[in-house]
Amino acid sequence: MYPKNRMRRLRATEGLRDMVEETTVRTSDLILPIFFDETLDEIRTTPSMPGVVTYPLKDFDNIASEITESGVRNVIVFGVPSEKDPYGKQAYSANGVVQRAIRGLKDCSDLTVIADLCLCEYTDHGHCGVLHDGHVENDETLELYAETAISQADAGADMIAPSGMMDGQVTAIRDALDRSGHSMTPIMAYSAKYCSAFYGPFRDVACSCLGRGNRKEYQMQCGNRREAIREAMLDVEEGADIIMVKPAMSYLDIIRDLRERTEVPIAAYQVSGEYAMIKAAATNGWVNGTAIMKESIQSIKRAGADIVITYFAKEMAELLR
Ligand code: PBG
């Protein structure tokens, strides 16, 4: 007659709701992407990424304390070099923009500093590797990734995050790190990185727009689910310490698939387009930006991610305090 099972009983008060909340977000789960441009003298803003700034290579104290004061403990660093060339040489220069940024941050803070490893911000054609007849050459690119990993670890990076989607990149980087005295430096592999239109605003910030072509020959096509499992399994076999799904919100099923098949920690990248859409709607007053930020990050964790890379990290950390 009356329902014996009343789901509403445990929803009746805030105390009860909190008690049975299954998924929570902690500040230590969050990674904030940050950008450095060695041609800058002052901070640069990007209209398509409100709230995201690109830093010049100075005042590391201020940059680090602004981040740590929000509560954020982890950052992933991207660099914009002053010079680009076909081989992306500035990506693996000991004095490259990212190497200097890592050193600067490590010298003055306890932040966990992760280095994104890719060539697309450093090549004049904008591809993630070396071009041959208009195609990215896999194995030659791996050698440059290996060099880049060593230079980033030498600079003090706490973790290396290869995002170029070359086959065998985790093996190449693990070998390089091990033979250069960095056997304890973990790898967070962008394992299932889709060829996504959600990266648009990132390319405005990181100045990594493609001259010609697209990234379909190495990034995954968005309809594929089984392939993501193969990618991730290969990365785990190759020694990835953490695997990543990117973007996050349109790929929550992939996060769940991987959660059910692997024991390694899973990261998910809430990418620039996801952030920009929420910010744009919130700025117009069309949605409640704070509520959507929280809901979106929580849903990524509920899908199975342990770690969320997000441009909201500072705002979210402040909300959690
Ligand atoms: C570099 C890289 C990209 C992003 C992270 N690392 C750009 C790309 O693949 O085009 C995108 C991040 C974002 O959109 O927030 N390969």
Short mmCIF file of C-alpha atoms and ligand atoms in Angstrom, two decimals:
data_model
loop_
_atom_site.label_atom_id
_atom_site.label_comp_id
_atom_site.label_asym_id
_atom_site.label_seq_id
_atom_site.Cartn_x
_atom_site.Cartn_y
_atom_site.Cartn_z
CA MET A 1 0.00 0.00 0.00
CA TYR A 2 2.38 2.72 1.17
CA PRO A 3 5.95 2.47 0.01
CA LYS A 4 8.12 0.67 2.54
CA ASN A 5 11.20 1.85 0.74
CA ARG A 6 11.22 5.61 0.85
CA MET A 7 14.29 6.91 -0.92
CA ARG A 8 13.45 10.35 0.41
CA ARG A 9 14.27 9.37 4.03
CA LEU A 10 17.99 9.80 3.45
CA ARG A 11 17.42 13.03 1.55
CA ALA A 12 15.49 14.73 4.31
CA THR A 13 18.27 16.78 5.90
CA GLU A 14 21.60 18.14 4.80
CA GLY A 15 23.31 16.00 7.44
CA LEU A 16 21.79 12.80 6.08
CA ARG A 17 22.47 13.80 2.49
CA ASP A 18 26.12 14.48 3.26
CA MET A 19 26.39 11.20 5.18
CA VAL A 20 25.36 9.15 2.14
CA GLU A 21 27.11 11.18 -0.54
CA GLU A 22 28.98 8.57 -2.59
CA THR A 23 31.37 10.75 -4.56
CA THR A 24 33.24 13.68 -3.15
CA VAL A 25 35.83 15.98 -4.64
CA ARG A 26 39.00 16.74 -2.72
CA THR A 27 41.43 19.52 -3.49
CA SER A 28 44.22 16.97 -3.79
CA ASP A 29 42.34 15.35 -6.70
CA LEU A 30 42.65 18.48 -8.80
CA ILE A 31 45.38 19.54 -11.22
CA LEU A 32 45.48 23.09 -12.55
CA PRO A 33 46.86 23.63 -16.07
CA ILE A 34 49.12 26.70 -16.22
CA PHE A 35 50.79 28.44 -19.14
CA PHE A 36 54.08 30.28 -19.51
CA ASP A 37 55.13 32.30 -22.56
CA GLU A 38 58.76 33.32 -22.72
CA THR A 39 58.03 36.28 -24.98
CA LEU A 40 55.83 37.95 -22.36
CA ASP A 41 56.71 40.69 -19.97
CA GLU A 42 53.32 40.80 -18.35
CA ILE A 43 50.42 38.45 -17.83
CA ARG A 44 48.31 37.76 -20.94
CA THR A 45 44.62 36.94 -20.88
CA THR A 46 42.75 35.00 -23.56
CA PRO A 47 39.16 36.03 -24.36
CA SER A 48 37.99 32.47 -25.02
CA MET A 49 39.32 31.31 -21.64
CA PRO A 50 38.09 33.79 -19.03
CA GLY A 51 40.05 33.48 -15.81
CA VAL A 52 42.99 31.68 -17.43
CA VAL A 53 46.17 33.70 -17.67
CA THR A 54 49.49 33.09 -19.39
CA TYR A 55 52.45 34.00 -17.23
CA PRO A 56 55.79 35.52 -18.14
CA LEU A 57 58.88 33.67 -16.90
CA LYS A 58 59.30 35.69 -13.73
CA ASP A 59 57.70 36.38 -10.33
CA PHE A 60 57.46 32.66 -9.64
CA ASP A 61 56.97 33.43 -5.96
CA ASN A 62 53.80 35.34 -6.63
CA ILE A 63 52.49 32.85 -9.13
CA ALA A 64 53.09 29.92 -6.80
CA SER A 65 51.65 31.60 -3.73
CA GLU A 66 48.53 32.71 -5.58
CA ILE A 67 47.98 29.08 -6.57
CA THR A 68 48.79 27.52 -3.21
CA GLU A 69 46.64 30.08 -1.37
CA SER A 70 43.63 28.80 -3.28
CA GLY A 71 44.43 25.36 -1.89
CA VAL A 72 45.56 23.86 -5.22
CA ARG A 73 48.56 21.55 -4.82
CA ASN A 74 49.14 20.23 -8.32
CA VAL A 75 49.81 21.96 -11.61
CA ILE A 76 50.48 20.80 -15.16
CA VAL A 77 52.73 23.17 -17.05
CA PHE A 78 52.54 24.21 -20.72
CA GLY A 79 54.98 26.50 -22.50
CA VAL A 80 54.88 28.88 -25.40
CA PRO A 81 58.40 29.32 -26.85
CA SER A 82 59.81 32.39 -28.54
CA GLU A 83 60.99 30.32 -31.49
CA LYS A 84 59.39 27.46 -33.35
CA ASP A 85 61.00 25.15 -35.91
CA PRO A 86 60.11 21.92 -37.73
CA TYR A 87 61.61 19.76 -34.95
CA GLY A 88 60.26 21.61 -31.93
CA LYS A 89 63.75 22.06 -30.53
CA GLN A 90 62.66 24.36 -27.74
CA ALA A 91 60.66 21.48 -26.24
CA TYR A 92 63.86 19.67 -25.26
CA SER A 93 66.23 22.54 -24.66
CA ALA A 94 67.66 22.65 -21.14
CA ASN A 95 66.77 26.32 -21.12
CA GLY A 96 63.39 25.98 -22.81
CA VAL A 97 60.35 27.78 -21.53
CA VAL A 98 58.89 24.79 -19.73
CA GLN A 99 62.19 23.78 -18.19
CA ARG A 100 62.65 27.31 -16.81
CA ALA A 101 59.07 27.42 -15.57
CA ILE A 102 59.44 24.07 -13.79
CA ARG A 103 62.67 25.16 -12.13
CA GLY A 104 61.14 28.49 -11.13
CA LEU A 105 58.11 26.87 -9.51
CA LYS A 106 60.03 24.07 -7.80
CA ASP A 107 62.54 26.52 -6.33
CA CYS A 108 59.90 28.46 -4.44
CA SER A 109 57.00 26.13 -3.67
CA ASP A 110 55.79 22.69 -2.66
CA LEU A 111 53.59 22.41 -5.72
CA THR A 112 53.57 19.07 -7.50
CA VAL A 113 54.68 20.14 -10.94
CA ILE A 114 53.70 17.96 -13.88
CA ALA A 115 55.17 18.56 -17.32
CA ASP A 116 52.93 18.16 -20.35
CA LEU A 117 55.10 16.55 -22.99
CA CYS A 118 54.27 17.33 -26.60
CA LEU A 119 55.83 19.10 -29.54
CA CYS A 120 52.77 20.94 -30.89
CA GLU A 121 53.48 24.17 -29.03
CA TYR A 122 57.06 24.08 -30.33
CA THR A 123 56.83 23.08 -33.98
CA ASP A 124 56.29 25.73 -36.64
CA HIS A 125 53.73 23.49 -38.38
CA GLY A 126 51.86 22.84 -35.12
CA HIS A 127 51.85 19.04 -35.30
CA CYS A 128 52.71 16.91 -32.28
CA GLY A 129 55.72 15.36 -33.99
CA VAL A 130 58.19 15.50 -36.84
CA LEU A 131 56.70 15.73 -40.34
CA HIS A 132 57.67 13.63 -43.35
CA ASP A 133 55.73 14.32 -46.54
CA GLY A 134 52.99 15.89 -44.48
CA HIS A 135 52.67 12.95 -42.08
CA VAL A 136 53.89 12.75 -38.51
CA GLU A 137 56.72 10.23 -38.34
CA ASN A 138 56.11 8.09 -35.25
CA ASP A 139 59.49 6.62 -34.34
CA GLU A 140 61.56 9.67 -35.08
CA THR A 141 59.19 11.66 -32.90
CA LEU A 142 59.69 9.18 -30.05
CA GLU A 143 63.37 10.08 -29.92
CA LEU A 144 62.48 13.72 -29.42
CA TYR A 145 59.90 12.83 -26.76
CA ALA A 146 62.62 10.88 -24.92
CA GLU A 147 64.92 13.89 -24.96
CA THR A 148 62.11 16.17 -23.85
CA ALA A 149 61.27 13.89 -20.91
CA ILE A 150 64.87 13.89 -19.72
CA SER A 151 65.13 17.68 -19.92
CA GLN A 152 61.85 18.12 -18.03
CA ALA A 153 62.86 15.66 -15.31
CA ASP A 154 66.30 17.31 -15.09
CA ALA A 155 64.50 20.61 -14.53
CA GLY A 156 62.72 19.05 -11.55
CA ALA A 157 59.36 17.90 -12.91
CA ASP A 158 57.56 15.61 -10.48
CA MET A 159 55.76 13.76 -13.26
CA ILE A 160 55.85 13.56 -17.06
CA ALA A 161 52.60 13.62 -19.03
CA PRO A 162 53.02 12.69 -22.70
CA SER A 163 50.09 13.99 -24.76
CA GLY A 164 51.19 13.41 -28.33
CA MET A 165 49.50 10.04 -28.97
CA MET A 166 52.52 8.47 -30.67
CA ASP A 167 52.67 4.67 -30.49
CA GLY A 168 55.21 3.49 -27.96
CA GLN A 169 55.62 6.88 -26.31
CA VAL A 170 55.38 5.51 -22.79
CA THR A 171 58.10 2.89 -23.46
CA ALA A 172 60.37 5.49 -25.05
CA ILE A 173 59.92 7.91 -22.16
CA ARG A 174 60.20 5.26 -19.43
CA ASP A 175 63.48 4.03 -20.94
CA ALA A 176 64.83 7.54 -21.26
CA LEU A 177 63.92 8.46 -17.68
CA ASP A 178 65.37 5.25 -16.31
CA ARG A 179 68.68 5.61 -18.06
CA SER A 180 69.03 9.27 -17.02
CA GLY A 181 68.65 8.72 -13.29
CA HIS A 182 64.93 9.44 -13.12
CA SER A 183 63.58 5.98 -12.46
CA MET A 184 61.33 7.39 -9.73
CA THR A 185 59.66 9.97 -11.97
CA PRO A 186 56.13 8.75 -12.77
CA ILE A 187 54.41 8.94 -16.14
CA MET A 188 50.83 10.10 -16.52
CA ALA A 189 49.92 9.01 -20.03
CA TYR A 190 47.29 10.75 -22.09
CA SER A 191 46.09 7.29 -23.13
CA ALA A 192 42.71 7.89 -24.67
CA LYS A 193 43.06 11.32 -26.20
CA TYR A 194 40.38 12.01 -28.73
CA CYS A 195 40.62 14.23 -31.78
CA SER A 196 38.21 16.71 -30.30
CA ALA A 197 36.80 20.11 -31.17
CA PHE A 198 36.77 20.80 -27.44
CA TYR A 199 40.48 21.75 -27.61
CA GLY A 200 39.74 24.95 -29.55
CA PRO A 201 40.34 27.54 -26.82
CA PHE A 202 43.53 25.77 -25.63
CA ARG A 203 45.07 26.42 -29.01
CA ASP A 204 44.33 30.14 -28.57
CA VAL A 205 46.09 30.13 -25.22
CA ALA A 206 49.01 27.89 -26.16
CA CYS A 207 49.41 29.30 -29.69
CA SER A 208 49.48 25.75 -31.03
CA CYS A 209 47.14 26.08 -34.00
CA LEU A 210 47.82 23.78 -36.90
CA GLY A 211 49.20 25.31 -40.04
CA ARG A 212 47.68 22.58 -42.18
CA GLY A 213 45.81 19.34 -41.77
CA ASN A 214 44.46 17.89 -38.56
CA ARG A 215 45.46 15.44 -35.85
CA LYS A 216 43.31 12.52 -37.02
CA GLU A 217 46.32 10.37 -37.86
CA TYR A 218 47.32 10.13 -34.23
CA GLN A 219 44.47 11.25 -31.96
CA MET A 220 41.50 8.91 -31.56
CA GLN A 221 38.20 9.27 -33.37
CA CYS A 222 35.37 10.14 -31.07
CA GLY A 223 33.09 7.20 -31.88
CA ASN A 224 35.55 4.59 -30.64
CA ARG A 225 35.23 2.92 -27.28
CA ARG A 226 37.01 -0.43 -27.57
CA GLU A 227 40.02 1.29 -29.06
CA ALA A 228 40.34 3.43 -25.93
CA ILE A 229 40.63 0.27 -23.88
CA ARG A 230 43.40 -1.02 -26.14
CA GLU A 231 45.24 2.30 -25.91
CA ALA A 232 45.03 2.33 -22.13
CA MET A 233 46.03 -1.32 -21.75
CA LEU A 234 49.08 -0.77 -23.94
CA ASP A 235 50.08 2.23 -21.84
CA VAL A 236 49.73 0.24 -18.63
CA GLU A 237 51.86 -2.54 -20.12
CA GLU A 238 54.44 0.03 -21.19
CA GLY A 239 54.67 1.24 -17.61
CA ALA A 240 52.30 4.19 -17.33
CA ASP A 241 51.70 5.00 -13.67
CA ILE A 242 48.50 6.93 -14.33
CA ILE A 243 46.33 6.80 -17.44
CA MET A 244 44.20 9.64 -18.74
CA VAL A 245 41.01 10.17 -20.69
CA LYS A 246 40.63 13.44 -22.55
CA PRO A 247 38.26 15.29 -22.95
CA ALA A 248 36.19 14.36 -19.91
CA MET A 249 32.53 15.24 -20.10
CA SER A 250 31.74 13.76 -23.50
CA TYR A 251 33.80 10.66 -22.66
CA LEU A 252 32.49 9.65 -19.24
CA ASP A 253 31.68 6.19 -20.59
CA ILE A 254 35.34 5.69 -21.46
CA ILE A 255 36.39 6.68 -17.95
CA ARG A 256 33.96 4.10 -16.59
CA ASP A 257 35.17 1.41 -19.00
CA LEU A 258 38.75 1.93 -17.92
CA ARG A 259 37.83 2.05 -14.24
CA GLU A 260 36.33 -1.39 -14.58
CA ARG A 261 39.32 -2.85 -16.38
CA THR A 262 42.41 -1.42 -14.73
CA GLU A 263 43.74 -0.85 -11.27
CA VAL A 264 45.96 2.13 -12.07
CA PRO A 265 44.77 5.62 -11.09
CA ILE A 266 42.74 7.34 -13.80
CA ALA A 267 42.94 11.02 -14.61
CA ALA A 268 40.45 12.88 -16.78
CA TYR A 269 41.07 16.23 -18.46
CA GLN A 270 38.17 18.67 -18.42
CA VAL A 271 39.49 20.53 -21.43
CA SER A 272 39.41 24.11 -22.58
CA GLY A 273 36.19 23.87 -24.59
CA GLU A 274 34.33 22.32 -21.69
CA TYR A 275 35.52 25.14 -19.45
CA ALA A 276 34.82 27.87 -21.99
CA MET A 277 31.25 26.71 -22.60
CA ILE A 278 30.42 26.72 -18.91
CA LYS A 279 32.09 30.10 -18.41
CA ALA A 280 30.32 31.64 -21.39
CA ALA A 281 26.89 30.47 -20.26
CA ALA A 282 27.57 31.52 -16.68
CA THR A 283 28.78 34.97 -17.71
CA ASN A 284 25.55 35.46 -19.60
CA GLY A 285 23.58 34.44 -16.55
CA TRP A 286 22.14 31.45 -18.40
CA VAL A 287 23.36 28.87 -15.90
CA ASN A 288 24.71 28.87 -12.37
CA GLY A 289 28.44 28.63 -13.07
CA THR A 290 29.52 27.56 -9.60
CA ALA A 291 26.93 24.81 -9.41
CA ILE A 292 27.81 23.52 -12.87
CA MET A 293 31.51 23.57 -12.06
CA LYS A 294 30.91 21.39 -9.03
CA GLU A 295 28.45 19.08 -10.77
CA SER A 296 30.71 18.59 -13.78
CA ILE A 297 33.79 17.76 -11.69
CA GLN A 298 31.83 15.48 -9.42
CA SER A 299 30.36 13.64 -12.41
CA ILE A 300 33.85 13.03 -13.81
CA LYS A 301 34.86 11.50 -10.50
CA ARG A 302 31.63 9.50 -10.29
CA ALA A 303 32.38 8.05 -13.72
CA GLY A 304 35.56 6.64 -12.22
CA ALA A 305 38.30 9.24 -12.40
CA ASP A 306 40.57 9.66 -9.40
CA ILE A 307 42.15 12.84 -10.66
CA VAL A 308 40.64 15.76 -12.57
CA ILE A 309 42.70 18.19 -14.59
CA THR A 310 40.63 21.34 -14.80
CA TYR A 311 40.89 25.07 -15.39
CA PHE A 312 38.40 25.35 -12.52
CA ALA A 313 40.93 23.92 -10.04
CA LYS A 314 41.49 27.19 -8.17
CA GLU A 315 37.81 28.11 -8.08
CA MET A 316 36.88 24.59 -7.04
CA ALA A 317 39.56 24.51 -4.34
CA GLU A 318 38.26 27.78 -2.97
CA LEU A 319 34.73 26.41 -2.92
CA LEU A 320 35.92 23.34 -1.02
CA ARG A 321 37.55 25.39 1.71
C1 PBG B 1 49.11 19.16 -26.40
C2 PBG B 1 47.86 19.33 -25.63
C3 PBG B 1 46.61 19.81 -26.07
C4 PBG B 1 45.79 19.86 -24.94
C5 PBG B 1 46.54 19.36 -23.88
N1 PBG B 1 47.81 19.03 -24.33
C6 PBG B 1 46.19 20.33 -27.37
C7 PBG B 1 45.93 19.47 -28.50
O1 PBG B 1 46.09 18.26 -28.51
O2 PBG B 1 45.56 20.07 -29.49
C8 PBG B 1 44.38 20.34 -24.90
C9 PBG B 1 43.92 20.83 -23.60
C10 PBG B 1 42.69 21.62 -23.61
O3 PBG B 1 41.97 21.77 -24.60
O4 PBG B 1 42.39 22.16 -22.54
N2 PBG B 1 49.15 18.12 -27.27
#
